[in-house]
Amino acid sequence: MRSAMRTTWTFNSAGQIVFGQHAAAQIGEVAANLRAQRALLVTDGALVAAGLVKPLQSSLETKGIKVTIFEGGEPEPSIRVALACYKAALQFQPDVLVGLGGGSNMDLAKIVAVLLTHRGHPRDYIGEGKVPASILPVVAVPTTAGTGSEVSGASVLTDEERELKVGVLSNYLRPSVALVDPLLTVSCPSKVTADSGIDALTHAIEAFTAVDNPDFPLPAGEFSMYQGRQPLGECLAEKAIQLISHHLDEAVHNGRNLVAREAMHLGSLLAGLAFSNIGVALVHALEYPVGGAVHCSHGAGNGLLLPYVMEFNKPARLEALGRVGDLMGAAVVGQTDEAAADAAIKAVRDLRRRIGIPDRLRDIGVDEGQLTGFAEAAFGIKRMLRVNPRQATTQDLESILKAAY
Ligand SMILES: NC(=O)c1ccc[n+]([C@@H]2O[C@H](COP(=O)([O-])OP(=O)(O)OC[C@H]3O[C@@H](n4cnc5c(N)ncnc54)[C@H](O)[C@@H]3O)[C@@H](O)[C@H]2O)c1
Ligand SMILES: [Zn+2]
């Protein structure tokens, strides 16, 4: 049963979203509108090789904007790479940052914009609400579908010393403009399509099944960007689940299918809008230590863990999980909520198998002896734990990991 009372909620996004084929060609105009004169384009070698960088560079230069390219981005970017990019930025002194790539490069552009504006070290900003004021404008151009980083207020980095993924979260990190162009995802290799696509599905399902906003257990005086499930985010998550579950398989196996690519790019954008306001929960909390230790991709780790967490959440979220089953086209009319929720979990497992995501932690190099430490580390990520519809102890987290092992 939903609580009848609603607290107030807010909805934050990128300042502007431009969606559709050839949206990226607008970058020169968009940057000129931001009064940019010097753009640092943050990307990586794979995207240069895929031919995605040159057209953006030309569009910017056509508007008289000076461009420098940092192509040292890497998947799941480390603090070391963030510092290298910051060094390049200090030399060039840009007035706008363009993050071209998957979540990794967009997140890199965001943290460098923070450092250029407020100085210091990435570790100074880890956590929520540590960025004191607005940052240099970031234009986000996603090439995966995807993380939703183009609209989110997060920058996720790998802290190699602590072997942990860490997040900087602030509404100031939301990009000024998101140019969401499905054509940029056509060159995305099938493994990246699968991993980033199931990450987007995880965002949508975690948001859709989150604790309700009036019940969100935020201690007095604490700030959180996450607010629990609120109606606007819920609508977006619902549509995202439908789009992603119907198009991910095709996008992975037939990457040239533009209908599938466009549906996935819209789905991941909507999921990003939903989760960056409602929150992500146990799947993400557990993936942070797992991914930090075994260096699997964020998406593969999430996709692996997702059905196990759905199973754990079933007692608290039967109705919503049943609806997920409907949205995925897995539930049958007249079924009980329980049967529909089981159908949702099975549909996620089946999709995961079809797109080649492993279903056991042992398959991605996790050692059984690591599980207790992972559970303890995940338990520390309170901003995610409190979004979960069922409050979990460290023992619960360990049981989920054991089931997934
Ligand atoms: N900021 C957020 O809100 C948020 C949300 C979820 C995840 N993340 C983070 O995002 C990162 C994962 O991002 P991702 O899944 O988008 O993958 P990614 O950015 O790590 O990219 C993976 C690889 O695919 C390549 N690639 C990407 N697009 C391509 C294309 N169109 N053509 C050819 N190659 C392409 C990249 O060069 C890279 O080598 C993780 O660090 C994760 O923690 C951030
Ligand atoms: Zn994610």
Short mmCIF file of N, CA, C and O and ligand atoms in Angstrom, two decimals, residues 44-47 50 52 74-77 101-107 110 143-149 152-158 165 184-189 192 195-196 199 203 275 284 287-288 298-299, ligand 1:
data_model
loop_
_atom_site.label_atom_id
_atom_site.label_comp_id
_atom_site.label_asym_id
_atom_site.label_seq_id
_atom_site.Cartn_x
_atom_site.Cartn_y
_atom_site.Cartn_z
N ASP A 44 38.27 9.67 -25.44
CA ASP A 44 39.30 8.63 -25.38
C ASP A 44 39.64 8.14 -26.78
O ASP A 44 38.96 8.48 -27.76
N GLY A 45 40.69 7.31 -26.86
CA GLY A 45 41.22 6.86 -28.16
C GLY A 45 40.20 6.09 -28.98
O GLY A 45 40.16 6.22 -30.22
N ALA A 46 39.36 5.29 -28.32
CA ALA A 46 38.39 4.47 -29.07
C ALA A 46 37.40 5.37 -29.81
O ALA A 46 36.99 5.06 -30.94
N LEU A 47 37.06 6.48 -29.22
CA LEU A 47 36.08 7.37 -29.86
C LEU A 47 36.72 8.20 -30.96
O LEU A 47 36.07 8.52 -31.96
N ALA A 50 36.78 5.79 -33.72
CA ALA A 50 35.43 5.56 -34.28
C ALA A 50 34.96 6.76 -35.12
O ALA A 50 33.88 6.74 -35.69
N LEU A 52 34.22 9.83 -34.05
CA LEU A 52 33.18 10.67 -33.43
C LEU A 52 33.69 12.04 -32.99
O LEU A 52 32.89 12.94 -32.71
N GLU A 74 39.51 6.82 -19.85
CA GLU A 74 39.57 5.35 -19.73
C GLU A 74 38.26 4.87 -19.10
O GLU A 74 37.59 5.63 -18.40
N PRO A 75 37.93 3.58 -19.31
CA PRO A 75 36.72 3.06 -18.67
C PRO A 75 36.86 3.09 -17.15
O PRO A 75 37.96 2.85 -16.63
N GLU A 76 35.80 3.40 -16.45
CA GLU A 76 35.78 3.49 -14.99
C GLU A 76 36.95 4.37 -14.53
O GLU A 76 37.89 3.90 -13.89
N PRO A 77 36.97 5.63 -14.88
CA PRO A 77 38.18 6.47 -14.74
C PRO A 77 38.73 6.54 -13.32
O PRO A 77 37.98 6.64 -12.35
N GLY A 101 31.54 10.63 -24.76
CA GLY A 101 31.82 9.22 -24.51
C GLY A 101 30.72 8.60 -23.68
O GLY A 101 29.63 9.15 -23.55
N GLY A 102 31.09 7.47 -23.09
CA GLY A 102 30.16 6.86 -22.16
C GLY A 102 30.22 7.60 -20.84
O GLY A 102 30.78 8.71 -20.74
N GLY A 103 29.65 6.99 -19.81
CA GLY A 103 29.66 7.61 -18.49
C GLY A 103 31.07 7.98 -18.06
O GLY A 103 31.27 9.01 -17.39
N SER A 104 32.04 7.18 -18.45
CA SER A 104 33.41 7.42 -17.99
C SER A 104 33.93 8.80 -18.40
O SER A 104 34.44 9.55 -17.57
N ASN A 105 33.80 9.13 -19.69
CA ASN A 105 34.34 10.42 -20.14
C ASN A 105 33.47 11.60 -19.67
O ASN A 105 33.99 12.68 -19.37
N MET A 106 32.17 11.39 -19.61
CA MET A 106 31.30 12.48 -19.12
C MET A 106 31.62 12.76 -17.66
O MET A 106 31.70 13.93 -17.23
N ASP A 107 31.84 11.69 -16.89
CA ASP A 107 32.17 11.88 -15.46
C ASP A 107 33.52 12.57 -15.29
O ASP A 107 33.72 13.37 -14.37
N LYS A 110 33.09 16.20 -15.83
CA LYS A 110 32.44 16.85 -14.68
C LYS A 110 33.44 17.10 -13.55
O LYS A 110 33.46 18.19 -12.98
N THR A 143 27.83 8.53 -25.75
CA THR A 143 28.01 7.61 -26.89
C THR A 143 27.63 6.19 -26.50
O THR A 143 27.81 5.26 -27.29
N THR A 144 27.17 6.00 -25.27
CA THR A 144 26.60 4.72 -24.86
C THR A 144 25.17 5.01 -24.39
O THR A 144 24.84 6.13 -24.06
N ALA A 145 24.38 3.91 -24.34
CA ALA A 145 23.02 4.05 -23.78
C ALA A 145 22.86 2.97 -22.70
O ALA A 145 22.77 1.81 -23.03
N GLY A 146 22.88 3.36 -21.46
CA GLY A 146 23.87 4.24 -20.98
C GLY A 146 23.55 4.63 -19.53
O GLY A 146 22.58 4.27 -18.87
N THR A 147 24.50 5.40 -19.10
CA THR A 147 24.61 5.72 -17.68
C THR A 147 23.65 6.81 -17.22
O THR A 147 23.40 6.95 -16.03
N GLY A 148 23.20 7.65 -18.15
CA GLY A 148 22.39 8.80 -17.75
C GLY A 148 23.23 9.93 -17.19
O GLY A 148 22.70 10.95 -16.74
N SER A 149 24.55 9.78 -17.26
CA SER A 149 25.42 10.83 -16.72
C SER A 149 25.17 12.17 -17.43
O SER A 149 25.46 13.23 -16.87
N SER A 152 22.72 13.54 -15.05
CA SER A 152 22.82 13.30 -13.60
C SER A 152 23.79 14.27 -12.93
O SER A 152 24.58 14.94 -13.59
N GLY A 153 23.72 14.28 -11.62
CA GLY A 153 24.62 15.13 -10.83
C GLY A 153 25.74 14.32 -10.21
O GLY A 153 26.24 14.68 -9.15
N ALA A 154 26.13 13.23 -10.88
CA ALA A 154 27.17 12.36 -10.30
C ALA A 154 28.39 12.28 -11.19
O ALA A 154 28.29 12.39 -12.41
N SER A 155 29.53 12.12 -10.56
CA SER A 155 30.76 11.75 -11.26
C SER A 155 31.35 10.59 -10.49
O SER A 155 31.61 10.70 -9.29
N VAL A 156 31.50 9.45 -11.17
CA VAL A 156 31.97 8.24 -10.48
C VAL A 156 33.42 7.97 -10.88
O VAL A 156 33.74 7.94 -12.07
N LEU A 157 34.25 7.79 -9.88
CA LEU A 157 35.67 7.56 -10.14
C LEU A 157 36.11 6.27 -9.46
O LEU A 157 35.44 5.80 -8.54
N THR A 158 37.24 5.73 -9.90
CA THR A 158 37.81 4.57 -9.22
C THR A 158 38.96 5.07 -8.35
O THR A 158 39.90 5.69 -8.85
N LYS A 165 34.97 2.07 -6.00
CA LYS A 165 34.38 3.13 -6.81
C LYS A 165 33.86 4.18 -5.85
O LYS A 165 33.24 3.85 -4.83
N LEU A 184 25.43 8.36 -32.44
CA LEU A 184 26.76 8.19 -31.82
C LEU A 184 26.92 6.83 -31.16
O LEU A 184 28.03 6.46 -30.76
N THR A 185 25.83 6.10 -31.00
CA THR A 185 25.95 4.79 -30.32
C THR A 185 26.11 3.64 -31.31
O THR A 185 26.33 2.51 -30.91
N VAL A 186 26.01 3.93 -32.61
CA VAL A 186 26.04 2.85 -33.61
C VAL A 186 27.39 2.11 -33.60
O VAL A 186 27.45 0.90 -33.80
N SER A 187 28.47 2.85 -33.32
CA SER A 187 29.80 2.21 -33.30
C SER A 187 30.09 1.50 -31.98
O SER A 187 31.16 0.92 -31.79
N CYS A 188 29.15 1.55 -31.06
CA CYS A 188 29.38 0.97 -29.74
C CYS A 188 29.50 -0.56 -29.84
O CYS A 188 28.59 -1.21 -30.35
N PRO A 189 30.62 -1.13 -29.40
CA PRO A 189 30.78 -2.59 -29.50
C PRO A 189 29.68 -3.31 -28.72
O PRO A 189 29.12 -2.76 -27.77
N VAL A 192 29.95 -3.46 -24.87
CA VAL A 192 29.67 -2.16 -24.22
C VAL A 192 28.17 -1.85 -24.29
O VAL A 192 27.57 -1.34 -23.34
N ASP A 195 26.56 -4.08 -21.58
CA ASP A 195 26.85 -3.68 -20.20
C ASP A 195 26.20 -2.34 -19.86
O ASP A 195 25.58 -2.18 -18.81
N SER A 196 26.33 -1.37 -20.76
CA SER A 196 25.76 -0.06 -20.44
C SER A 196 24.24 -0.11 -20.51
O SER A 196 23.54 0.58 -19.76
N ASP A 199 22.92 -1.54 -17.35
CA ASP A 199 23.07 -0.51 -16.30
C ASP A 199 21.84 0.41 -16.33
O ASP A 199 21.25 0.71 -15.29
N HIS A 203 19.10 1.17 -13.46
CA HIS A 203 18.69 2.50 -12.97
C HIS A 203 17.17 2.60 -12.92
O HIS A 203 16.59 3.08 -11.95
N PHE A 275 16.55 8.01 -12.01
CA PHE A 275 17.39 7.59 -10.88
C PHE A 275 18.13 8.76 -10.25
O PHE A 275 18.43 8.74 -9.06
N HIS A 284 23.45 -1.02 -6.89
CA HIS A 284 24.59 -0.12 -7.07
C HIS A 284 25.52 -0.13 -5.85
O HIS A 284 26.73 -0.07 -5.99
N GLU A 287 27.59 -3.15 -6.15
CA GLU A 287 28.50 -3.13 -7.30
C GLU A 287 29.74 -2.29 -7.02
O GLU A 287 30.81 -2.57 -7.56
N TYR A 288 29.61 -1.27 -6.18
CA TYR A 288 30.77 -0.40 -5.96
C TYR A 288 31.98 -1.18 -5.43
O TYR A 288 33.06 -1.12 -6.02
N HIS A 298 30.99 -1.46 -14.71
CA HIS A 298 29.89 -1.09 -13.81
C HIS A 298 28.60 -1.78 -14.25
O HIS A 298 27.86 -2.34 -13.42
N GLY A 299 28.35 -1.79 -15.56
CA GLY A 299 27.11 -2.38 -16.06
C GLY A 299 27.06 -3.88 -15.86
O GLY A 299 26.04 -4.43 -15.44
N1 LIG B 1 27.53 9.73 -13.53
C1 LIG B 1 26.56 8.87 -13.46
O1 LIG B 1 25.42 9.25 -13.15
C2 LIG B 1 26.83 7.44 -13.71
C3 LIG B 1 25.78 6.52 -13.72
C4 LIG B 1 26.08 5.19 -13.98
C5 LIG B 1 27.38 4.80 -14.24
N2 LIG B 1 28.38 5.71 -14.22
C6 LIG B 1 29.78 5.35 -14.50
O2 LIG B 1 29.98 5.36 -15.92
C7 LIG B 1 31.03 4.43 -16.25
C8 LIG B 1 30.56 3.44 -17.29
O3 LIG B 1 30.17 4.13 -18.45
P1 LIG B 1 29.64 3.39 -19.75
O4 LIG B 1 28.93 2.16 -19.36
O5 LIG B 1 28.92 4.38 -20.53
O6 LIG B 1 30.96 2.90 -20.49
P2 LIG B 1 32.38 3.64 -20.65
O7 LIG B 1 32.21 5.09 -20.74
O8 LIG B 1 33.27 3.12 -19.57
O9 LIG B 1 32.87 3.09 -22.05
C9 LIG B 1 33.33 1.75 -22.19
C10 LIG B 1 34.21 1.61 -23.44
O10 LIG B 1 33.41 1.72 -24.58
C11 LIG B 1 33.97 2.64 -25.49
N3 LIG B 1 32.88 3.29 -26.21
C12 LIG B 1 31.88 4.02 -25.65
N4 LIG B 1 31.04 4.45 -26.60
C13 LIG B 1 31.52 3.99 -27.80
C14 LIG B 1 31.09 4.13 -29.13
N5 LIG B 1 29.97 4.76 -29.46
N6 LIG B 1 31.86 3.58 -30.11
C15 LIG B 1 32.98 2.89 -29.80
N7 LIG B 1 33.43 2.72 -28.53
C16 LIG B 1 32.70 3.26 -27.55
C17 LIG B 1 34.77 3.58 -24.64
O11 LIG B 1 35.80 4.17 -25.38
C18 LIG B 1 35.28 2.67 -23.55
O12 LIG B 1 36.49 2.06 -23.93
C19 LIG B 1 31.41 3.76 -14.94
O13 LIG B 1 32.55 4.38 -14.39
C20 LIG B 1 30.20 3.97 -14.08
O14 LIG B 1 30.49 3.89 -12.69
C21 LIG B 1 28.11 7.02 -13.98
#
